[in-house]
Each structure stands twice: as structure tokens, then as C-alpha cells.
Amino acid sequence: MDNLNVTVAGGGFEQLAPMIILRNPVLFPFSLTQISVQGEANTEAMELAMRRDRLIAVYHEISFEDNEDVQALPRFNCGSEEEALQTGILAKIVKVVNLPDGGIRVLVRSLKRIRHLRNCQINECRGSVYEARISDAVSIPQDQAAGTAKALQQMLAELPLPEEFRMAAANQGSLERLTELLADNYHFSTSEKVLLQHEKSVKQRSAMLLEWLNREVEIHHLGNQIQSEVHEAMSQPQREYFLKEQLRAIRRELGEEFGNPDIPMIEEKLQNKRLPEKWK
């Protein structure tokens, strides 16, 4: 695949940004992410961005492994037989690290969603230049946003999450920021993350997150219930073992002979039984 560029809209004008196509990770606005740059086209696109303003357009490559919902999303041919989803992310390169094995790690800050439009040519590149336009997120009323954010926070409170993540979620100043943080950091599947990246409406992203987090809460509660039932089933034998160990420790402290703590109980039961003479 030849070196690619895209045109993105911002502030009422279009600017060129080299295109990079990835399978993973899925990027979201406002995030700081490390990506692995592989392949000649991606490497040339990254180098071109470094010579310019460090801006790149990142799109997610699609394959037959993606589920039906992802397969149904708008996409475009990005060279050879490869296809990428039409919605992508405009990101700025923060740092480039060249690895000993020849690989390249790039730290990028994601800025906003962009949408592919058409192909064109520029002299600076030897291949096609793709154009894309920024997709605007649909705004929702503030009172509804506040209620949705509260519902998301309540879901998070019921899940076993690191305290740092809880604090970061609680400190988000808007529903949009909260949805992007959850989409980027929670362990949703790649297909679910792709659907969240493609969705331009904050309201729809919130609805998707509420549905999936509710599923996670139910799974968590079911796991706790199963664990409780297993613990209850095992508790009686464990309690008896613990008491026997305590009895053995007490006898040791009293200087009594070492032996099986079950023997006195057995002897007591035998004394109360009428046994044949040959057994006595």
C-alpha cells in the first residue's frame, strides 16, 4: 500500500494529515495512547507527519474477524484488498521511539473524530491521498447529560475497578469526556470499542455504555453469588478442620500427648456402645 494522506476539516478549513491504518488499539478523543507503527505505508506516513505538524489520521482496519455490527459500518478501500472504517481519529504525535528490532512505538494524543471522503493526489507523496472530514458529535440537553453521567457512575460503583480509574471517571467535567474515558479504558471487546468510536452521538454512546456496563454488573453479581454458594458449601468441613487444629494447639500448650484429636471422640463413642467381647 502506497503512502497515504487525508484531508480533515477543522476551524472552517481543511488541512492535510498522513493516514495510518491500525488493527489495534482503537483510539478515542482526549486519550494518550501508544501505538505500534508497522509496514512501509504507515512508517512513511508517520515520517511525513514528523516533517510537518505531527498530525496523523488513524483509521481502524476491518477484516472478516469483526462481527456483523462492525462489518455493517461504512468503510473504504485503503489500498490493495484492505478496507478501513470510514470514521477515524485525528491524533498528534507526542513521542517516537525506535526499537532495537526495527519496530517503531509512537505515543499519540487523540484529538477528535474524522470521516473519510474521497481520494486525491499531492506531489509530496507517491501514492493516493485520502480526504476526510470531521464528524460532529450530536449534543444533548445538560439535564439529560447530568442524569446519564450519574447512571454511568452508579454502574461503575458496583464494579471491581481500581481506585485511580474511579477518581478519573468522577473528575470528568462533561458526559462526552466521561464516555470517551470509559470507551478507552474499560475492557470492552475490540468490536464494541469500534462501535463506540464510530458513534458520533454522545447520547447514543451513553446508551451503549449503559447497556454494556449493566451486563458487566450482572456478570459480577452472578460471579459473587456463585462464589458465595461455593464458600457456604465448603464452610462446614473447613470449620471442623479449623476447630480440630485449635484443639491440637491447645493440647500442645498443655503438654498433653500428641495424637489425633479425633481419638477422644472415638473412645467416648465406643464406651457407650455394647460391643462383642472379642472387640474389647
One Martini backbone bead per residue (centre of mass of N, CA, C, O) as a GRO file, in nm:
protein
  280
    1MET     BB    1   0.095   0.037   0.024
    2ASP     BB    2   0.080   0.349  -0.015
    3ASN     BB    3   0.116   0.654   0.066
    4LEU     BB    4  -0.094   0.837   0.292
    5ASN     BB    5  -0.364   1.079   0.294
    6VAL     BB    6  -0.554   1.339   0.457
    7THR     BB    7  -0.846   1.535   0.487
    8VAL     BB    8  -0.930   1.779   0.733
    9ALA     BB    9  -1.159   1.939   0.935
   10GLY     BB   10  -1.091   2.279   1.077
   11GLY     BB   11  -1.202   2.587   1.137
   12GLY     BB   12  -1.315   2.601   0.820
   13PHE     BB   13  -1.074   2.405   0.728
   14GLU     BB   14  -0.833   2.226   0.539
   15GLN     BB   15  -0.607   1.953   0.626
   16LEU     BB   16  -0.325   1.770   0.610
   17ALA     BB   17  -0.302   1.406   0.690
   18PRO     BB   18  -0.158   1.135   0.757
   19MET     BB   19  -0.216   0.787   0.718
   20ILE     BB   20  -0.317   0.535   0.961
   21ILE     BB   21  -0.343   0.174   0.981
   22LEU     BB   22  -0.527  -0.020   1.224
   23ARG     BB   23  -0.618  -0.281   1.452
   24ASN     BB   24  -0.439  -0.184   1.704
   25PRO     BB   25  -0.579   0.027   1.870
   26VAL     BB   26  -0.861   0.196   1.983
   27LEU     BB   27  -0.941   0.523   1.939
   28PHE     BB   28  -0.988   0.825   2.149
   29PRO     BB   29  -1.073   1.105   2.255
   30PHE     BB   30  -0.835   1.243   2.494
   31SER     BB   31  -0.613   1.036   2.449
   32LEU     BB   32  -0.319   0.842   2.558
   33THR     BB   33  -0.134   0.653   2.309
   34GLN     BB   34   0.022   0.349   2.218
   35ILE     BB   35   0.173   0.272   1.906
   36SER     BB   36   0.227   0.048   1.632
   37VAL     BB   37   0.449   0.086   1.360
   38GLN     BB   38   0.370  -0.080   1.052
   39GLY     BB   39   0.493  -0.064   0.764
   40GLU     BB   40   0.557   0.137   0.501
   41ALA     BB   41   0.314   0.330   0.497
   42ASN     BB   42   0.306   0.405   0.800
   43THR     BB   43   0.598   0.506   0.819
   44GLU     BB   44   0.576   0.733   0.604
   45ALA     BB   45   0.345   0.884   0.743
   46MET     BB   46   0.496   0.947   1.006
   47GLU     BB   47   0.736   1.101   0.875
   48LEU     BB   48   0.562   1.321   0.744
   49ALA     BB   49   0.443   1.430   1.008
   50MET     BB   50   0.720   1.516   1.133
   51ARG     BB   51   0.772   1.733   0.897
   52ARG     BB   52   0.532   1.877   1.003
   53ASP     BB   53   0.264   1.874   1.260
   54ARG     BB   54   0.210   1.566   1.379
   55LEU     BB   55  -0.035   1.481   1.210
   56ILE     BB   56  -0.281   1.213   1.222
   57ALA     BB   57  -0.476   0.957   1.056
   58VAL     BB   58  -0.676   0.714   1.223
   59TYR     BB   59  -0.756   0.381   1.117
   60HIS     BB   60  -0.965   0.095   1.108
   61GLU     BB   61  -0.916  -0.217   1.033
   62ILE     BB   62  -1.092  -0.456   0.845
   63SER     BB   63  -1.240  -0.787   0.894
   64PHE     BB   64  -1.379  -1.108   0.913
   65GLU     BB   65  -1.359  -1.104   1.239
   66ASP     BB   66  -1.570  -0.915   1.252
   67ASN     BB   67  -1.866  -0.835   1.325
   68GLU     BB   68  -2.166  -0.746   1.191
   69ASP     BB   69  -2.176  -0.454   1.300
   70VAL     BB   70  -1.899  -0.373   1.182
   71GLN     BB   71  -1.944  -0.460   0.884
   72ALA     BB   72  -2.185  -0.234   0.849
   73LEU     BB   73  -1.992  -0.018   0.837
   74PRO     BB   74  -1.851   0.235   0.700
   75ARG     BB   75  -1.617   0.209   0.420
   76PHE     BB   76  -1.278   0.180   0.274
   77ASN     BB   77  -1.033   0.173   0.042
   78CYS     BB   78  -0.664   0.138   0.136
   79GLY     BB   79  -0.551  -0.078  -0.040
   80SER     BB   80  -0.585  -0.320  -0.220
   81GLU     BB   81  -0.785  -0.534   0.005
   82GLU     BB   82  -0.821  -0.315   0.200
   83GLU     BB   83  -1.012  -0.198   0.490
   84ALA     BB   84  -1.170   0.096   0.631
   85LEU     BB   85  -1.309   0.290   0.844
   86GLN     BB   86  -1.459   0.597   0.804
   87THR     BB   87  -1.405   0.635   1.096
   88GLY     BB   88  -1.177   0.845   1.279
   89ILE     BB   89  -0.856   0.979   1.408
   90LEU     BB   90  -0.718   1.269   1.526
   91ALA     BB   91  -0.362   1.295   1.577
   92LYS     BB   92  -0.077   1.356   1.796
   93ILE     BB   93   0.255   1.349   1.808
   94VAL     BB   94   0.472   1.308   2.091
   95LYS     BB   95   0.637   1.022   2.048
   96VAL     BB   96   0.940   0.852   1.929
   97VAL     BB   97   1.031   0.495   1.921
   98ASN     BB   98   1.315   0.308   1.848
   99LEU     BB   99   1.364  -0.019   1.809
  100PRO     BB  100   1.595  -0.276   1.790
  101ASP     BB  101   1.395  -0.445   1.574
  102GLY     BB  102   1.269  -0.180   1.400
  103GLY     BB  103   1.054  -0.073   1.550
  104ILE     BB  104   0.763   0.148   1.623
  105ARG     BB  105   0.689   0.383   1.878
  106VAL     BB  106   0.383   0.577   1.939
  107LEU     BB  107   0.285   0.873   2.092
  108VAL     BB  108  -0.061   0.969   2.120
  109ARG     BB  109  -0.302   1.236   2.076
  110SER     BB  110  -0.632   1.250   2.079
  111LEU     BB  111  -0.880   1.471   1.936
  112LYS     BB  112  -1.077   1.361   1.685
  113ARG     BB  113  -1.317   1.300   1.465
  114ILE     BB  114  -1.322   1.142   1.137
  115ARG     BB  115  -1.408   1.152   0.775
  116HIS     BB  116  -1.421   0.997   0.489
  117LEU     BB  117  -1.427   1.088   0.132
  118ARG     BB  118  -1.160   1.114  -0.072
  119ASN     BB  119  -0.947   1.118  -0.345
  120CYS     BB  120  -0.602   1.224  -0.401
  121GLN     BB  121  -0.321   1.435  -0.508
  122ILE     BB  122   0.028   1.476  -0.421
  123ASN     BB  123   0.367   1.554  -0.450
  124GLU     BB  124   0.476   1.439  -0.166
  125CYS     BB  125   0.343   1.178  -0.280
  126ARG     BB  126   0.328   0.848  -0.449
  127GLY     BB  127   0.028   0.830  -0.372
  128SER     BB  128  -0.254   0.839  -0.226
  129VAL     BB  129  -0.503   1.087  -0.117
  130TYR     BB  130  -0.695   1.120   0.160
  131GLU     BB  131  -1.015   1.234   0.251
  132ALA     BB  132  -1.150   1.409   0.546
  133ARG     BB  133  -1.419   1.464   0.781
  134ILE     BB  134  -1.546   1.594   1.051
  135SER     BB  135  -1.739   1.460   1.309
  136ASP     BB  136  -2.016   1.561   1.469
  137ALA     BB  137  -2.143   1.577   1.771
  138VAL     BB  138  -2.430   1.515   1.943
  139SER     BB  139  -2.615   1.704   2.134
  140ILE     BB  140  -2.736   1.733   2.476
  141PRO     BB  141  -2.898   1.797   2.736
  142GLN     BB  142  -2.783   1.871   3.048
  143ASP     BB  143  -2.986   1.713   3.225
  144GLN     BB  144  -2.946   1.446   3.075
  145ALA     BB  145  -2.640   1.430   3.111
  146ALA     BB  146  -2.640   1.417   3.420
  147GLY     BB  147  -2.811   1.157   3.447
  148THR     BB  148  -2.624   0.973   3.280
  149ALA     BB  149  -2.366   1.010   3.445
  150LYS     BB  150  -2.486   0.896   3.707
  151ALA     BB  151  -2.549   0.613   3.597
  152LEU     BB  152  -2.257   0.541   3.528
  153GLN     BB  153  -2.142   0.575   3.816
  154GLN     BB  154  -2.320   0.352   3.944
  155MET     BB  155  -2.204   0.123   3.782
  156LEU     BB  156  -1.906   0.155   3.875
  157ALA     BB  157  -1.964   0.106   4.185
  158GLU     BB  158  -2.030  -0.221   4.118
  159LEU     BB  159  -1.732  -0.243   4.029
  160PRO     BB  160  -1.404  -0.385   4.010
  161LEU     BB  161  -1.204  -0.104   4.049
  162PRO     BB  162  -0.975   0.112   4.034
  163GLU     BB  163  -0.938   0.403   4.206
  164GLU     BB  164  -0.818   0.575   3.975
  165PHE     BB  165  -1.057   0.532   3.782
  166ARG     BB  166  -1.280   0.650   3.955
  167MET     BB  167  -1.156   0.934   3.980
  168ALA     BB  168  -1.144   0.999   3.680
  169ALA     BB  169  -1.450   0.972   3.630
  170ALA     BB  170  -1.544   1.186   3.850
  171ASN     BB  171  -1.359   1.431   3.698
  172GLN     BB  172  -1.543   1.466   3.470
  173GLY     BB  173  -1.694   1.753   3.306
  174SER     BB  174  -1.837   1.551   3.097
  175LEU     BB  175  -2.005   1.321   2.917
  176GLU     BB  176  -1.808   1.298   2.685
  177ARG     BB  177  -1.555   1.242   2.856
  178LEU     BB  178  -1.666   0.990   2.997
  179THR     BB  179  -1.717   0.811   2.747
  180GLU     BB  180  -1.422   0.813   2.645
  181LEU     BB  181  -1.292   0.690   2.896
  182LEU     BB  182  -1.448   0.423   2.899
  183ALA     BB  183  -1.385   0.329   2.609
  184ASP     BB  184  -1.066   0.329   2.653
  185ASN     BB  185  -1.041   0.162   2.954
  186TYR     BB  186  -1.237  -0.049   2.919
  187HIS     BB  187  -1.291  -0.412   2.870
  188PHE     BB  188  -1.379  -0.412   2.587
  189SER     BB  189  -1.426  -0.507   2.294
  190THR     BB  190  -1.320  -0.432   1.986
  191SER     BB  191  -1.599  -0.406   1.854
  192GLU     BB  192  -1.717  -0.215   2.069
  193LYS     BB  193  -1.507   0.010   2.028
  194VAL     BB  194  -1.571   0.065   1.733
  195LEU     BB  195  -1.866   0.154   1.779
  196LEU     BB  196  -1.789   0.393   1.962
  197GLN     BB  197  -1.610   0.543   1.760
  198HIS     BB  198  -1.835   0.576   1.533
  199GLU     BB  199  -2.011   0.724   1.732
  200LYS     BB  200  -2.126   1.065   1.733
  201SER     BB  201  -2.326   1.029   1.965
  202VAL     BB  202  -2.344   1.079   2.296
  203LYS     BB  203  -2.614   0.945   2.355
  204GLN     BB  204  -2.553   0.667   2.221
  205ARG     BB  205  -2.297   0.601   2.378
  206SER     BB  206  -2.436   0.597   2.654
  207ALA     BB  207  -2.634   0.367   2.594
  208MET     BB  208  -2.419   0.154   2.536
  209LEU     BB  209  -2.272   0.170   2.808
  210LEU     BB  210  -2.512   0.100   2.990
  211GLU     BB  211  -2.562  -0.181   2.872
  212TRP     BB  212  -2.272  -0.303   2.916
  213LEU     BB  213  -2.241  -0.240   3.221
  214ASN     BB  214  -2.489  -0.400   3.311
  215ARG     BB  215  -2.369  -0.667   3.222
  216GLU     BB  216  -2.121  -0.655   3.412
  217VAL     BB  217  -2.282  -0.644   3.675
  218GLU     BB  218  -2.429  -0.916   3.644
  219ILE     BB  219  -2.174  -1.087   3.628
  220HIS     BB  220  -2.061  -1.003   3.903
  221HIS     BB  221  -2.303  -1.100   4.076
  222LEU     BB  222  -2.296  -1.394   3.983
  223GLY     BB  223  -2.010  -1.452   4.083
  224ASN     BB  224  -2.070  -1.392   4.383
  225GLN     BB  225  -2.292  -1.605   4.417
  226ILE     BB  226  -2.122  -1.852   4.350
  227GLN     BB  227  -1.903  -1.805   4.564
  228SER     BB  228  -2.096  -1.817   4.808
  229GLU     BB  229  -2.201  -2.105   4.763
  230VAL     BB  230  -1.926  -2.246   4.774
  231HIS     BB  231  -1.846  -2.145   5.057
  232GLU     BB  232  -2.090  -2.268   5.208
  233ALA     BB  233  -2.030  -2.568   5.127
  234MET     BB  234  -1.725  -2.551   5.265
  235SER     BB  235  -1.743  -2.442   5.565
  236GLN     BB  236  -1.787  -2.689   5.752
  237PRO     BB  237  -1.521  -2.849   5.706
  238GLN     BB  238  -1.340  -2.605   5.772
  239ARG     BB  239  -1.439  -2.566   6.064
  240GLU     BB  240  -1.355  -2.843   6.171
  241TYR     BB  241  -1.058  -2.817   6.106
  242PHE     BB  242  -1.005  -2.565   6.279
  243LEU     BB  243  -1.088  -2.689   6.553
  244LYS     BB  244  -0.881  -2.919   6.553
  245GLU     BB  245  -0.633  -2.735   6.546
  246GLN     BB  246  -0.696  -2.596   6.811
  247LEU     BB  247  -0.688  -2.850   6.989
  248ARG     BB  248  -0.395  -2.923   6.928
  249ALA     BB  249  -0.273  -2.659   7.039
  250ILE     BB  250  -0.376  -2.686   7.331
  251ARG     BB  251  -0.235  -2.955   7.399
  252ARG     BB  252   0.047  -2.853   7.353
  253GLU     BB  253   0.039  -2.635   7.580
  254LEU     BB  254  -0.039  -2.863   7.809
  255GLY     BB  255   0.144  -3.131   7.741
  256GLU     BB  256   0.007  -3.323   7.583
  257GLU     BB  257  -0.033  -3.570   7.390
  258PHE     BB  258   0.021  -3.665   7.083
  259GLY     BB  259  -0.258  -3.666   6.848
  260ASN     BB  260  -0.556  -3.750   6.753
  261PRO     BB  261  -0.840  -3.553   6.803
  262ASP     BB  262  -1.047  -3.801   6.745
  263ILE     BB  263  -1.002  -4.019   6.969
  264PRO     BB  264  -1.178  -3.927   7.212
  265MET     BB  265  -1.445  -3.944   7.052
  266ILE     BB  266  -1.424  -4.248   6.988
  267GLU     BB  267  -1.399  -4.355   7.280
  268GLU     BB  268  -1.673  -4.244   7.376
  269LYS     BB  269  -1.847  -4.407   7.177
  270LEU     BB  270  -1.748  -4.693   7.266
  271GLN     BB  271  -1.851  -4.681   7.565
  272ASN     BB  272  -2.167  -4.661   7.456
  273LYS     BB  273  -2.114  -4.946   7.351
  274ARG     BB  274  -2.217  -5.278   7.270
  275LEU     BB  275  -1.966  -5.505   7.256
  276PRO     BB  276  -1.801  -5.754   7.172
  277GLU     BB  277  -1.555  -5.923   7.337
  278LYS     BB  278  -1.349  -5.940   7.093
  279TRP     BB  279  -1.344  -5.604   7.072
  280LYS     BB  280  -1.218  -5.531   7.371
   0.00000   0.00000   0.00000
